[in-house]
Amino acid sequence: MTSGHVFLYSPNGQLVFEGGITDGRGHEGENPGLWAASARLSGTEGTPVSFPVFGCTLQD
């Protein structure tokens, strides 16, 4: 898992989005990962969506 890893769950506990919301290190602005996460937050239904993650590795 990395610092840029995002998990979104529906109210009933189902994973609806997993991944990154930036296109790459240092990227600013909109991109497909952010659009997908935003769509899920607004209630768009569908299968779980996953996007590549960019960030620093997190350790226990």
Coordinates of C-alpha atoms in Angstrom, one line a residue, residues 22-52:
T22 CA -3.7 11.2 -9.7
D23 CA -2.1 10.2 -13.0
G24 CA 1.4 10.2 -11.6
R25 CA 3.8 11.7 -9.2
G26 CA 3.5 15.5 -9.2
H27 CA 0.4 15.5 -11.4
E28 CA -2.3 18.1 -10.6
G29 CA -5.8 18.4 -12.0
E30 CA -8.5 16.1 -13.2
N31 CA -7.8 12.6 -14.5
P32 CA -9.7 9.3 -15.0
G33 CA -9.0 8.0 -11.4
L34 CA -10.5 11.1 -9.9
W35 CA -13.4 11.1 -12.3
A36 CA -14.2 7.5 -11.4
A37 CA -13.9 8.1 -7.6
S38 CA -16.2 11.2 -7.9
A39 CA -18.7 9.2 -9.9
R40 CA -18.9 6.6 -7.2
L41 CA -19.3 9.2 -4.5
S42 CA -22.2 10.7 -6.4
G43 CA -24.0 7.3 -6.5
T44 CA -23.1 5.9 -9.9
E45 CA -23.5 2.1 -9.8
G46 CA -21.3 -0.5 -11.4
T47 CA -18.5 -2.9 -10.8
P48 CA -15.6 -1.9 -8.6
V49 CA -13.1 0.4 -10.4
S50 CA -9.3 0.2 -9.9
F51 CA -6.6 2.6 -11.1
P52 CA -2.8 2.6 -10.7

